[in-house]
mmCIF file of C-alpha atoms and ligand atoms in Angstrom:
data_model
loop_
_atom_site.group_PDB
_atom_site.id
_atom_site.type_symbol
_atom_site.label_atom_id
_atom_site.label_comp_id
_atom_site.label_asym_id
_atom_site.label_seq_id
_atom_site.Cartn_x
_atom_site.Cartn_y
_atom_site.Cartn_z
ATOM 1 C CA UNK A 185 38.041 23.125 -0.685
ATOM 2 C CA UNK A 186 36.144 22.450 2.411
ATOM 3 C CA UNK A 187 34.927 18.657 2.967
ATOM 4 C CA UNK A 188 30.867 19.235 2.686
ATOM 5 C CA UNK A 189 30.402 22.252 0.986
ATOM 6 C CA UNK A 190 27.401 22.793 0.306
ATOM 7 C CA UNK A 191 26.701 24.243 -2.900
ATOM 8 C CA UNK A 192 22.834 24.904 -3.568
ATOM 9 C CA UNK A 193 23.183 28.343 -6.098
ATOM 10 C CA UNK A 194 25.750 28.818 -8.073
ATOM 11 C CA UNK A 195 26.354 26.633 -11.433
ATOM 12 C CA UNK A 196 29.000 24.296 -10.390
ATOM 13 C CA UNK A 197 31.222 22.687 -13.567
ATOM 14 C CA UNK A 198 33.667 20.177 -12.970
ATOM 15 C CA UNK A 199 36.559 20.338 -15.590
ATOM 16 C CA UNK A 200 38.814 17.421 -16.529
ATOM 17 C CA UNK A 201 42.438 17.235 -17.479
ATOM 18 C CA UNK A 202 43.558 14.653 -20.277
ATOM 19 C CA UNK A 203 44.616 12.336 -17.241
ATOM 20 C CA UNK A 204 41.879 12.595 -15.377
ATOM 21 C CA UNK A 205 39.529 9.334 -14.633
ATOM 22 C CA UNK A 206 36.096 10.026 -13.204
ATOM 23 C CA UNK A 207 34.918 7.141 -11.190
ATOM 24 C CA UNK A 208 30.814 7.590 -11.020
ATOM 25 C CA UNK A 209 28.381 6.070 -8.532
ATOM 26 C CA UNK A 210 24.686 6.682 -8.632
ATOM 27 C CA UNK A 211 21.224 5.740 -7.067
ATOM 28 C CA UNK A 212 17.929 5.802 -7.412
ATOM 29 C CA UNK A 213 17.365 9.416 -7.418
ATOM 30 C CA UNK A 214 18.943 9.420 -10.771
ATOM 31 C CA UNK A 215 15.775 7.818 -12.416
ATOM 32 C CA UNK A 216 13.529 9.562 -9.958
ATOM 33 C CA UNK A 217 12.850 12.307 -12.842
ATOM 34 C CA UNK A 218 12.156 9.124 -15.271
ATOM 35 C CA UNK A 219 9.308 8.512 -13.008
ATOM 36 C CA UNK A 220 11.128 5.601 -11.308
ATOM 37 C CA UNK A 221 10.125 5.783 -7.464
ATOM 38 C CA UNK A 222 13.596 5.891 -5.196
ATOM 39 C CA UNK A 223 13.700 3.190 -2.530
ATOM 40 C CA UNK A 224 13.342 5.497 1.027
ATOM 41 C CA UNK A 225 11.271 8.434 -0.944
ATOM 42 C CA UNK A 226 7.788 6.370 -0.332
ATOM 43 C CA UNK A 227 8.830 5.347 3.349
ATOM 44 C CA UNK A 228 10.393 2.665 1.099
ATOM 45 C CA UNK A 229 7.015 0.473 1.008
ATOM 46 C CA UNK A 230 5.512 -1.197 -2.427
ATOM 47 C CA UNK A 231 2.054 -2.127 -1.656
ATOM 48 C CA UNK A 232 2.343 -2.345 1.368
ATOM 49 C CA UNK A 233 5.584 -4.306 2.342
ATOM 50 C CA UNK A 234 9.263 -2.913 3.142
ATOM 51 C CA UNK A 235 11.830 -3.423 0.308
ATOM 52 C CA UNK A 236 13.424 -5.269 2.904
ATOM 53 C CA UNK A 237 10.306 -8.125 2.336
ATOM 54 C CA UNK A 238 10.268 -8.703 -0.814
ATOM 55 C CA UNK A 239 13.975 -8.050 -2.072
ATOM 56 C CA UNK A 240 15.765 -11.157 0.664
ATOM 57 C CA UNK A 241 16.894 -14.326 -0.278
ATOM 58 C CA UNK A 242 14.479 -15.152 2.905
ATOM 59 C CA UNK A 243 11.503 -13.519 0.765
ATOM 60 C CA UNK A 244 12.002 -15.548 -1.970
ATOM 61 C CA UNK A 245 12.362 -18.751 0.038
ATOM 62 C CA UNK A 246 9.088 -17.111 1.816
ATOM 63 C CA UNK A 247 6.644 -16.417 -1.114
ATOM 64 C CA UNK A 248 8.520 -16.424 -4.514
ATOM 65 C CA UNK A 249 5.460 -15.509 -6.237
ATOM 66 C CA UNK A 250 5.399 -11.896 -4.055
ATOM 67 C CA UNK A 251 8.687 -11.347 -4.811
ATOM 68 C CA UNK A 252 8.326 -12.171 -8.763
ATOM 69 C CA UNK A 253 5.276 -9.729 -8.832
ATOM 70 C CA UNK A 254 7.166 -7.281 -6.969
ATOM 71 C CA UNK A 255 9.908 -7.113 -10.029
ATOM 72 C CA UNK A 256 7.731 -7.472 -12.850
ATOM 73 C CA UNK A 257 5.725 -4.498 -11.628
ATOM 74 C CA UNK A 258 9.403 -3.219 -11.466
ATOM 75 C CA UNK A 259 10.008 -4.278 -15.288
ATOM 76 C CA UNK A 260 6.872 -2.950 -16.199
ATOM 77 C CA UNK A 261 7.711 0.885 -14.902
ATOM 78 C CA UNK A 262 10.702 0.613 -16.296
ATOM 79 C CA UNK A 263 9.789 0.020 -19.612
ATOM 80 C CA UNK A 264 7.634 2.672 -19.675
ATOM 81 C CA UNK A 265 10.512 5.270 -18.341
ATOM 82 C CA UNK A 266 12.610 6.861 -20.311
ATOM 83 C CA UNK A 267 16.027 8.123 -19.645
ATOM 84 C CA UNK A 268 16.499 11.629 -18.660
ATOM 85 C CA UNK A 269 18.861 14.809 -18.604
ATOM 86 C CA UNK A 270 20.684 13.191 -15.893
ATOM 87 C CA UNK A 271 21.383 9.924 -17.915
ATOM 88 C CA UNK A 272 22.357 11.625 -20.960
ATOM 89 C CA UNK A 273 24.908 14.009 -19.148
ATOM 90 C CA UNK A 274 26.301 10.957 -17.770
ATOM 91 C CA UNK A 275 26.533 8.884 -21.387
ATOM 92 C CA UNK A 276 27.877 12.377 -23.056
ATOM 93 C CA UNK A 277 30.918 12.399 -20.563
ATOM 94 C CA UNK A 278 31.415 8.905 -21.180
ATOM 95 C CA UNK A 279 31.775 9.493 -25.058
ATOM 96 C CA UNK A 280 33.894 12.621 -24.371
ATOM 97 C CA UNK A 281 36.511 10.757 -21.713
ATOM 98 C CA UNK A 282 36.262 7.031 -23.289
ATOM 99 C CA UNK A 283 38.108 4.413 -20.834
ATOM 100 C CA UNK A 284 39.167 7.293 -18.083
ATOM 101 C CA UNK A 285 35.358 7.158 -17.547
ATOM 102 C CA UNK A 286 33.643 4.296 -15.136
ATOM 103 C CA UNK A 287 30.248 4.258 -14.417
ATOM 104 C CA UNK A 288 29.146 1.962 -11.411
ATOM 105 C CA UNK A 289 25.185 2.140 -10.872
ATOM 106 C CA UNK A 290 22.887 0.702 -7.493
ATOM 107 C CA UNK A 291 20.398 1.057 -10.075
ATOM 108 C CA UNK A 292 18.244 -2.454 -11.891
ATOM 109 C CA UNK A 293 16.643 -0.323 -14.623
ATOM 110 C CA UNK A 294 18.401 0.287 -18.049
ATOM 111 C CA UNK A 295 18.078 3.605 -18.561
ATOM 112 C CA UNK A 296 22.020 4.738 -18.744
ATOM 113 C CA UNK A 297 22.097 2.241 -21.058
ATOM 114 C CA UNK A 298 19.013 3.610 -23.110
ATOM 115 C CA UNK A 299 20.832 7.340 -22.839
ATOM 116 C CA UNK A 300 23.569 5.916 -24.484
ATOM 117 C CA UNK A 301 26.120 4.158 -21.824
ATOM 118 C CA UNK A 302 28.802 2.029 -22.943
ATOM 119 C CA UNK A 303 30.061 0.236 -20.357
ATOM 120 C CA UNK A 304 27.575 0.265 -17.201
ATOM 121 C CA UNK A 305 28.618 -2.142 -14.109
ATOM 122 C CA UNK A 306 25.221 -2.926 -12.303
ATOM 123 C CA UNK A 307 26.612 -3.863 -8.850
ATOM 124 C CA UNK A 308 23.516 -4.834 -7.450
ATOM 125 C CA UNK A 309 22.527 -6.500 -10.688
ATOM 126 C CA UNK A 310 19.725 -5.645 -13.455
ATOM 127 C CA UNK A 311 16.030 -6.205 -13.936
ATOM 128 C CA UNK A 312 16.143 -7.636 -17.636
ATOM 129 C CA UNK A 313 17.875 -10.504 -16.527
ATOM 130 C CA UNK A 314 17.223 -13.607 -14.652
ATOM 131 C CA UNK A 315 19.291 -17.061 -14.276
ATOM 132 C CA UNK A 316 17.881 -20.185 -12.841
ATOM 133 C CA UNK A 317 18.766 -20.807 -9.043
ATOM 134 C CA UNK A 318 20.795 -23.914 -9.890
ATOM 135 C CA UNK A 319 22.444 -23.592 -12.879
ATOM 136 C CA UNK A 320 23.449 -19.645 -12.219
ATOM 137 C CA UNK A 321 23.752 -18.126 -15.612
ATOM 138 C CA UNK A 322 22.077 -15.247 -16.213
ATOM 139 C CA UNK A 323 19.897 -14.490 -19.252
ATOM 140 C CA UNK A 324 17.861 -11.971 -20.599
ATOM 141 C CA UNK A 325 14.222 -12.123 -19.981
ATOM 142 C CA UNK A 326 11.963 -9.028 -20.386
ATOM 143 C CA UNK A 327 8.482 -11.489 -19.021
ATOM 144 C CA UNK A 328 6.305 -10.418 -16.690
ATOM 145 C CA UNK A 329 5.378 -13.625 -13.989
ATOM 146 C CA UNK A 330 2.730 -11.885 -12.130
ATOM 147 C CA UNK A 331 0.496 -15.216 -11.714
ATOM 148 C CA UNK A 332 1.754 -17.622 -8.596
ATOM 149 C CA UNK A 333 0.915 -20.589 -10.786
ATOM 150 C CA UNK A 334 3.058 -19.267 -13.637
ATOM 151 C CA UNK A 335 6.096 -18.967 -11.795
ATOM 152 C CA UNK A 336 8.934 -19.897 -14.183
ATOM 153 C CA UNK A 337 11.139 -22.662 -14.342
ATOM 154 C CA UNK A 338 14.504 -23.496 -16.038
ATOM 155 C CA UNK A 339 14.540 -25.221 -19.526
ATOM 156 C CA UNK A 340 17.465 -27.368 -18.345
ATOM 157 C CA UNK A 341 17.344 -28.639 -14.796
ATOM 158 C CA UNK A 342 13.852 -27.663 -13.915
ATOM 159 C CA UNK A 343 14.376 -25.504 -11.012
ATOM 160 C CA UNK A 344 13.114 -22.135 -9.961
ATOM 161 C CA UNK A 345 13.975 -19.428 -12.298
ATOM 162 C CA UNK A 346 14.819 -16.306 -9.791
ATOM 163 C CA UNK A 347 15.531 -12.366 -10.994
ATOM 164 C CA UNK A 348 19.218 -11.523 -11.503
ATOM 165 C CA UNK A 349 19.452 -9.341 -8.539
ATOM 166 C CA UNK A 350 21.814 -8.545 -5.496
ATOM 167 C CA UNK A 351 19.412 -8.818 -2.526
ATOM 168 C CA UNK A 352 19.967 -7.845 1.164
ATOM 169 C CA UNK A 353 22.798 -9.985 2.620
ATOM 170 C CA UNK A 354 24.141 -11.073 -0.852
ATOM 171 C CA UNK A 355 27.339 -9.977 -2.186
ATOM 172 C CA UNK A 356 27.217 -6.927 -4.798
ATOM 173 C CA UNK A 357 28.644 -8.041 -8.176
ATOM 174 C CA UNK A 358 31.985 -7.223 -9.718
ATOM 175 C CA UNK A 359 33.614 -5.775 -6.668
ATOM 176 C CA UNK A 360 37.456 -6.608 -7.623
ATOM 177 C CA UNK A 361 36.822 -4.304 -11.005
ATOM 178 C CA UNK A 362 34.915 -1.833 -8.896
ATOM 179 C CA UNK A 363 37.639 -1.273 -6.740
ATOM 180 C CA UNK A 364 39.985 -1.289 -9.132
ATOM 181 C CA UNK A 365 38.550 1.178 -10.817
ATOM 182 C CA UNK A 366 37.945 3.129 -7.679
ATOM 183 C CA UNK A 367 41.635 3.319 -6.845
ATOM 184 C CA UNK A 368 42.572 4.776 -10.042
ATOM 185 C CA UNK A 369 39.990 7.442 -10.402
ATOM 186 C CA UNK A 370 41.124 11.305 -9.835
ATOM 187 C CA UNK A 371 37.531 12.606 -9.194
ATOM 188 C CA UNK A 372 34.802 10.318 -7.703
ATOM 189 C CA UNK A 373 30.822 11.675 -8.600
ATOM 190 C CA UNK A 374 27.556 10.372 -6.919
ATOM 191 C CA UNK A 375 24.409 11.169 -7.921
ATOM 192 C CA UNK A 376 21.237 10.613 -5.855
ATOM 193 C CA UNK A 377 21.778 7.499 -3.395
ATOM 194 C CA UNK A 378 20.406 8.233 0.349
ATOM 195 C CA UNK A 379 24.093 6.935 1.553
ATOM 196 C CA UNK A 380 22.601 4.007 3.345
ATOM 197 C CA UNK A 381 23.736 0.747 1.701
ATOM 198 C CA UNK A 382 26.985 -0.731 1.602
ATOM 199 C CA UNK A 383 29.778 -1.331 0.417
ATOM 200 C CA UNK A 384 28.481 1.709 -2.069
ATOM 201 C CA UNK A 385 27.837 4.201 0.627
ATOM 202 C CA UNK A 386 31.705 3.541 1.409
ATOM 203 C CA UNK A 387 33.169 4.489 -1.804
ATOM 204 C CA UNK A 388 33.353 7.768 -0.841
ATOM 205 C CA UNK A 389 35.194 7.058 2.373
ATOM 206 C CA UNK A 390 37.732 5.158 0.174
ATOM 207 C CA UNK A 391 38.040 8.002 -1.911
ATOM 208 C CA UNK A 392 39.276 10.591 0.841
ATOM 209 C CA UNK A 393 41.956 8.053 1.829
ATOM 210 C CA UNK A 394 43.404 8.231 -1.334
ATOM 211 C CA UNK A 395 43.120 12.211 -1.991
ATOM 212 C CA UNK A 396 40.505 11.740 -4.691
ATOM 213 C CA UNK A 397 38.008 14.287 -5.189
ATOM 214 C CA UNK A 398 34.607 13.838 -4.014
ATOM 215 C CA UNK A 399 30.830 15.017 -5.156
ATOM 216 C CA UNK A 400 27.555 14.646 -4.092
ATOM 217 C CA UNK A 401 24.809 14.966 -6.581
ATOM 218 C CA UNK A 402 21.257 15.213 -5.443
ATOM 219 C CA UNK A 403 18.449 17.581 -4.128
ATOM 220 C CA UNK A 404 19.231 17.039 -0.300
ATOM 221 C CA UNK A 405 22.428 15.483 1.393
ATOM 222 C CA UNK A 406 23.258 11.975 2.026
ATOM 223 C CA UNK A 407 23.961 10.305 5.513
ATOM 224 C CA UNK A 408 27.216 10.774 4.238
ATOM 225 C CA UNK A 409 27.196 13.789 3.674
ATOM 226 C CA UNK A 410 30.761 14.811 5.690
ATOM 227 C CA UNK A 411 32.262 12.344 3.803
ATOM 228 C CA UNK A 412 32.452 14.220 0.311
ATOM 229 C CA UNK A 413 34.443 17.588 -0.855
ATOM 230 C CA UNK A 414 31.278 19.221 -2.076
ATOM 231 C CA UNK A 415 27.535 18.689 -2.024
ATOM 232 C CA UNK A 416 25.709 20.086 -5.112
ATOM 233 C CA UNK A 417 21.730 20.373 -4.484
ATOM 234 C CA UNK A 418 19.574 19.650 -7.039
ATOM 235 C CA UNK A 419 18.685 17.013 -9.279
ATOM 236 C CA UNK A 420 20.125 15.096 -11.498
ATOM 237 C CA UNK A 421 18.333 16.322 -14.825
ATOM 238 C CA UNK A 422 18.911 19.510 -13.832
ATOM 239 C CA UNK A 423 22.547 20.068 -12.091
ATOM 240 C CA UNK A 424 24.422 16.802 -13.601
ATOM 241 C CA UNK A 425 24.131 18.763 -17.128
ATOM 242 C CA UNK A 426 26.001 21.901 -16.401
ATOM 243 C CA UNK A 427 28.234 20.010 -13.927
ATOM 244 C CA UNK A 428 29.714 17.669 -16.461
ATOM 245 C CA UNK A 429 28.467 19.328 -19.748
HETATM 246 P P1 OAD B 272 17.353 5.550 -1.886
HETATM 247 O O1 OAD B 272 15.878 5.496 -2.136
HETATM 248 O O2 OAD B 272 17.869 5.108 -0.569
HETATM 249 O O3 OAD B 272 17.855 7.046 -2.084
HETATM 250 C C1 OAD B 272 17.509 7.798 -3.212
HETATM 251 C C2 OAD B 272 18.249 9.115 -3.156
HETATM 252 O O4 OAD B 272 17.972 9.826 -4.342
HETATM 253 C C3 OAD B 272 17.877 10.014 -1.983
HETATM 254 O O5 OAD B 272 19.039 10.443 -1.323
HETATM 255 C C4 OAD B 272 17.179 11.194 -2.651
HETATM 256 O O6 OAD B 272 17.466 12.439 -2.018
HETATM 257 C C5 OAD B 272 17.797 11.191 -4.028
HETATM 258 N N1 OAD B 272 16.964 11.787 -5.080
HETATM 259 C C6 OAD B 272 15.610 11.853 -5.154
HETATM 260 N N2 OAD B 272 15.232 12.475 -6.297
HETATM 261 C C7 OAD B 272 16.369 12.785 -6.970
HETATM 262 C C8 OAD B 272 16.647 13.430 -8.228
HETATM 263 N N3 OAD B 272 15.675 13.874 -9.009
HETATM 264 N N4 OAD B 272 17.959 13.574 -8.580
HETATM 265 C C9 OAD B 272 18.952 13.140 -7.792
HETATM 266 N N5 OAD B 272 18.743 12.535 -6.602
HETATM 267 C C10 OAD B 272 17.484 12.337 -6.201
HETATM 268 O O7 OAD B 272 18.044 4.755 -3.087
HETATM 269 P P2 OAD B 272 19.525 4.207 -3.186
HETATM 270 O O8 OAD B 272 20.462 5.011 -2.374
HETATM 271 O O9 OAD B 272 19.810 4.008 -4.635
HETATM 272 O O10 OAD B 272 19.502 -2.156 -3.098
HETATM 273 O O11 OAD B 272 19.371 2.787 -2.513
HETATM 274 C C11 OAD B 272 20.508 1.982 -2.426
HETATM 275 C C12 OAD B 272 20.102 0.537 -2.492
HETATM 276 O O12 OAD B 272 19.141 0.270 -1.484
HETATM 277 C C13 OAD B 272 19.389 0.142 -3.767
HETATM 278 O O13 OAD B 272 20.253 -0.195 -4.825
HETATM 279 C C14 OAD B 272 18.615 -1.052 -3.340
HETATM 280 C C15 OAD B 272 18.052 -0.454 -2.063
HETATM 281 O O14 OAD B 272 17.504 -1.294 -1.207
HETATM 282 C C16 OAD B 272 19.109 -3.387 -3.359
HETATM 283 O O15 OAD B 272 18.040 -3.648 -3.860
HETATM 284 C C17 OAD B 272 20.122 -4.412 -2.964
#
């Protein structure tokens, strides 16, 4: 196979041997047919400000009530979405390949979970949790704090209660497993991420090193593109079901 193929017609499959393990890796564009906006797709602005404003550790410190209404806005449309073709694909392979099956998701909302995912490992954490700045833990928390003078606070010490996410410049969660996981996989697939953030845009690079098989996933190609064995365009609600059906 030639690295970057680019496969835009023809119905691609991928098939899977008993000792296969499919490491999987996907982005926003795989809850862009939810009706989940990506992060780049709108110039990457909410109302006005870059992601890069309100989703910093320096944003928060900034104007934690921005950055609150920011994710509860975020809650909100994702309680309203509901998982698609794309998501379910993804949850049927899991039930099909069990343990030999990892999925590893960029993504805060819980729609592979909805579609039926086991296991999911939310690297840059998830939107129905939050954990108090000083005492760490996460817990679950579905509010909406939309109000700068109901900004909430921890039951135990007091301080500010922040969202359970990875921002810019913090370190993605569960990265030893990840990795782990990443080494052992035969085939790696990624569906819908631009390629831009890291360390997830470097999977693929890992990958290659190792002689794993690569795929892209998504309606146009990634900056890193040359990186993977084949590019399938299209979304993810439509190609991800005959590719891993
Ligand atoms: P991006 O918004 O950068 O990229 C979304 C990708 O999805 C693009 O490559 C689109 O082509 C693709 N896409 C759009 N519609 C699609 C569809 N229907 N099916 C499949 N693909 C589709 O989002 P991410 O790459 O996920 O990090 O962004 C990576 C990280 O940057 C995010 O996790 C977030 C962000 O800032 C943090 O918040 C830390």
């Amino acid at each position: 196979m030639v690295r970057g193929q680019v496969c835009a017609e023809h119905n691609a499959s991928m098939e899977f041997e008993p000792q296969d393990r499919v490491f999987v890796l996907t982005g926003a564009g795989i809850s862009a047919e939810s009706g989940l906006a990506t992060f780049r797709g709108s110039g990457g602005l909410w109302d006005g400000h870059c992601v890069e404003d309100v989703a910093t550790p320096e944003a928060w410190r900034a104007n934690p009530a921005l950055v609150w209404q920011f994710y509860s806005l975020r809650r909100r449309d994702a309680m309203a979405a509901e998982p698609n073709a794309g998501h379910k694909a993804l949850a049927a392979l899991e039930t099909k390949m069990g343990e030999q099956f990892y999925l590893c998701t960029q993504n805060v909302d819980d729609l592979h979970e909805r579609a039926g995912s086991r296991r999911v490992h939310h690297m840059h954490g998830s939107l129905f949790l939050s954990r108090c700045v000083q005492c760490e833990e996460p817990f679950e928390d579905r509010e909406m704090y939309e109000s700068a003078v109901k900004l909430p606070t921890c039951g135990v010490c007091g301080q500010a209660v922040r969202p359970h996410i990875v921002w810019f410049g913090e370190t993605p969660l569960d990265m030893d497993d990840i990795y782990d996981e990443l080494y052992q996989a035969t085939a790696v697939l990624v569906v819908g991420t631009s390629g831009s953030v890291y360390p997830a845009a470097g999977f693929v690079e890992i990958a290659n090193e190792r002689g794993i098989q690569t795929i892209y996933v998504g309606p146009e190609e990634p900056l890193n593109a040359y990186a993977f064995d084949e590019i399938v365009l299209g979304t993810a609600a439509e190609r991800l079901p005959e590719l891993v059906g």
